[in-house]
Each structure stands twice: as C-alpha cells, then as structure tokens.
mmCIF file of C-alpha atoms in Angstrom:
data_model
loop_
_atom_site.group_PDB
_atom_site.id
_atom_site.type_symbol
_atom_site.label_atom_id
_atom_site.label_comp_id
_atom_site.label_asym_id
_atom_site.label_seq_id
_atom_site.Cartn_x
_atom_site.Cartn_y
_atom_site.Cartn_z
ATOM 1 C CA UNK A 12 -114.338 -16.064 -31.613
ATOM 2 C CA UNK A 13 -111.611 -16.023 -34.204
ATOM 3 C CA UNK A 14 -109.414 -19.127 -34.605
ATOM 4 C CA UNK A 15 -105.750 -18.097 -34.561
ATOM 5 C CA UNK A 16 -103.507 -21.170 -34.808
ATOM 6 C CA UNK A 17 -102.588 -24.226 -32.822
ATOM 7 C CA UNK A 18 -100.599 -23.876 -29.616
ATOM 8 C CA UNK A 19 -97.708 -25.712 -31.289
ATOM 9 C CA UNK A 20 -97.628 -23.024 -34.003
ATOM 10 C CA UNK A 21 -97.137 -20.273 -31.400
ATOM 11 C CA UNK A 22 -94.215 -21.307 -29.201
ATOM 12 C CA UNK A 23 -93.127 -19.229 -26.177
ATOM 13 C CA UNK A 24 -91.611 -15.900 -27.181
ATOM 14 C CA UNK A 25 -93.507 -15.715 -30.482
ATOM 15 C CA UNK A 26 -96.406 -13.666 -31.787
ATOM 16 C CA UNK A 27 -98.876 -13.822 -34.627
ATOM 17 C CA UNK A 28 -100.978 -11.166 -36.346
ATOM 18 C CA UNK A 29 -104.684 -11.916 -36.704
ATOM 19 C CA UNK A 30 -106.524 -10.261 -39.532
ATOM 20 C CA UNK A 31 -109.777 -9.017 -38.093
ATOM 21 C CA UNK A 32 -111.754 -5.831 -38.628
ATOM 22 C CA UNK A 33 -109.192 -4.378 -36.226
ATOM 23 C CA UNK A 34 -105.856 -6.284 -36.396
ATOM 24 C CA UNK A 35 -105.005 -8.206 -33.230
ATOM 25 C CA UNK A 36 -101.631 -9.520 -32.064
ATOM 26 C CA UNK A 37 -101.521 -12.759 -30.087
ATOM 27 C CA UNK A 38 -98.452 -13.499 -27.964
ATOM 28 C CA UNK A 39 -97.133 -16.509 -26.138
ATOM 29 C CA UNK A 40 -95.265 -14.972 -23.214
ATOM 30 C CA UNK A 41 -93.564 -17.862 -21.451
ATOM 31 C CA UNK A 42 -96.619 -20.073 -21.870
ATOM 32 C CA UNK A 43 -99.244 -17.415 -21.105
ATOM 33 C CA UNK A 44 -101.352 -16.268 -24.062
ATOM 34 C CA UNK A 45 -102.307 -12.622 -24.538
ATOM 35 C CA UNK A 46 -104.071 -10.654 -27.257
ATOM 36 C CA UNK A 47 -103.911 -6.914 -27.823
ATOM 37 C CA UNK A 48 -104.533 -4.468 -30.660
ATOM 38 C CA UNK A 49 -101.785 -4.942 -33.206
ATOM 39 C CA UNK A 50 -101.350 -1.238 -33.804
ATOM 40 C CA UNK A 51 -99.159 0.859 -31.546
ATOM 41 C CA UNK A 52 -101.121 3.757 -30.034
ATOM 42 C CA UNK A 53 -98.161 6.074 -30.680
ATOM 43 C CA UNK A 54 -97.818 5.454 -34.418
ATOM 44 C CA UNK A 55 -99.058 2.833 -36.812
ATOM 45 C CA UNK A 56 -96.573 0.036 -36.274
ATOM 46 C CA UNK A 57 -97.483 -3.636 -35.900
ATOM 47 C CA UNK A 58 -96.808 -4.689 -32.315
ATOM 48 C CA UNK A 59 -96.669 -8.307 -33.493
ATOM 49 C CA UNK A 60 -93.370 -7.319 -35.177
ATOM 50 C CA UNK A 61 -91.978 -6.009 -31.892
ATOM 51 C CA UNK A 62 -89.716 -7.536 -29.267
ATOM 52 C CA UNK A 63 -91.283 -9.577 -26.484
ATOM 53 C CA UNK A 64 -89.691 -9.485 -23.049
ATOM 54 C CA UNK A 65 -91.705 -11.189 -20.325
ATOM 55 C CA UNK A 66 -95.174 -9.596 -20.413
ATOM 56 C CA UNK A 67 -93.937 -6.487 -22.233
ATOM 57 C CA UNK A 68 -93.936 -5.862 -25.962
ATOM 58 C CA UNK A 69 -91.682 -3.218 -27.465
ATOM 59 C CA UNK A 70 -92.920 -1.448 -30.579
ATOM 60 C CA UNK A 71 -90.448 -1.888 -33.446
ATOM 61 C CA UNK A 72 -90.833 1.727 -34.599
ATOM 62 C CA UNK A 73 -90.066 3.957 -31.580
ATOM 63 C CA UNK A 74 -89.546 1.484 -28.730
ATOM 64 C CA UNK A 75 -92.803 2.231 -26.910
ATOM 65 C CA UNK A 76 -93.537 -0.634 -24.532
ATOM 66 C CA UNK A 77 -96.913 -2.074 -23.548
ATOM 67 C CA UNK A 78 -97.923 -4.463 -20.799
ATOM 68 C CA UNK A 79 -99.682 -7.411 -22.460
ATOM 69 C CA UNK A 80 -101.808 -8.001 -19.347
ATOM 70 C CA UNK A 81 -103.355 -4.525 -19.283
ATOM 71 C CA UNK A 82 -102.527 -2.863 -22.607
ATOM 72 C CA UNK A 83 -101.014 0.065 -20.703
ATOM 73 C CA UNK A 84 -97.885 1.752 -22.027
ATOM 74 C CA UNK A 85 -94.943 1.739 -19.655
ATOM 75 C CA UNK A 86 -93.871 5.234 -20.675
ATOM 76 C CA UNK A 87 -93.296 7.596 -23.603
ATOM 77 C CA UNK A 88 -93.503 7.870 -26.470
ATOM 78 C CA UNK A 89 -96.835 5.981 -26.193
ATOM 79 C CA UNK A 90 -99.341 7.570 -23.844
ATOM 80 C CA UNK A 91 -102.564 5.755 -24.727
ATOM 81 C CA UNK A 92 -103.199 2.089 -23.950
ATOM 82 C CA UNK A 93 -104.079 -0.553 -26.519
ATOM 83 C CA UNK A 94 -107.088 -2.850 -26.105
ATOM 84 C CA UNK A 95 -106.725 -6.324 -24.721
ATOM 85 C CA UNK A 96 -108.869 -9.310 -25.720
ATOM 86 C CA UNK A 97 -109.714 -12.632 -24.095
ATOM 87 C CA UNK A 98 -107.751 -15.606 -25.409
ATOM 88 C CA UNK A 99 -109.334 -19.062 -25.200
ATOM 89 C CA UNK A 100 -107.620 -22.372 -25.776
ATOM 90 C CA UNK A 101 -110.082 -24.968 -27.163
ATOM 91 C CA UNK A 102 -108.243 -28.244 -27.326
ATOM 92 C CA UNK A 103 -105.004 -27.261 -29.051
ATOM 93 C CA UNK A 104 -106.529 -24.336 -30.987
ATOM 94 C CA UNK A 105 -106.024 -20.739 -29.842
ATOM 95 C CA UNK A 106 -109.020 -18.419 -30.274
ATOM 96 C CA UNK A 107 -109.391 -14.686 -29.686
ATOM 97 C CA UNK A 108 -112.710 -13.173 -28.706
ATOM 98 C CA UNK A 109 -112.839 -9.749 -30.334
ATOM 99 C CA UNK A 110 -116.521 -9.322 -29.550
ATOM 100 C CA UNK A 111 -115.652 -8.774 -25.898
ATOM 101 C CA UNK A 112 -113.396 -5.820 -25.552
ATOM 102 C CA UNK A 113 -111.697 -5.617 -22.249
ATOM 103 C CA UNK A 114 -111.999 -2.142 -20.798
ATOM 104 C CA UNK A 115 -108.968 -0.040 -21.502
ATOM 105 C CA UNK A 116 -107.152 0.363 -18.192
#
C-alpha cells in the first residue's frame, strides 16, 4: 500500500496526485475517499486537477466526467473507464492499494 497523506491534509472536495508507477488520484468526496487512475482515458490530462462534484470528477481538458465509485465515464468525449483502487484509512493516514486493481466496470 502507498501512503498518501493524513485525512486532515485532504479535506472534503479536494484531491491529491500520488506518484506511483501509474499515477493515481485520491479524492475526498464529501467524506468518502476514492482512488482512480489520474490520467483521463480520453486524453492525457490529470484528473486530480479536475472539478469534483459529488462522486463525479470532470476532466480539466475536455470536460469528460467519471464516476469515482466505478471509474465509468458518464458520456463523451471519454468512452473508456479508468481503474479504481481500494483506499484504506489506517489511523489518520490514507493509503492506496495499487496492487489490487479493481476490475474495470
């Protein structure tokens, strides 16, 4: 598991980019933590730089939106999902488990 930051460092509505072999974005969506690939499946934009609205993240490049719970795009221009990863809170520290890849929906 990869340590990300403390829960206090990721308040609701914020995201953080995790440098891993494949970059991961971790979001705090109204108190729920989610992790997905940090690269939009439409073009190479960092989703951690996008706009978070509920459980949806909007890509900053072409406004593709993805559901943080499933990684599925909500419509064009993105057509392929992004991977999701388990997020574990150990004490106050957020961890992402990139060794377990959730199946792409």
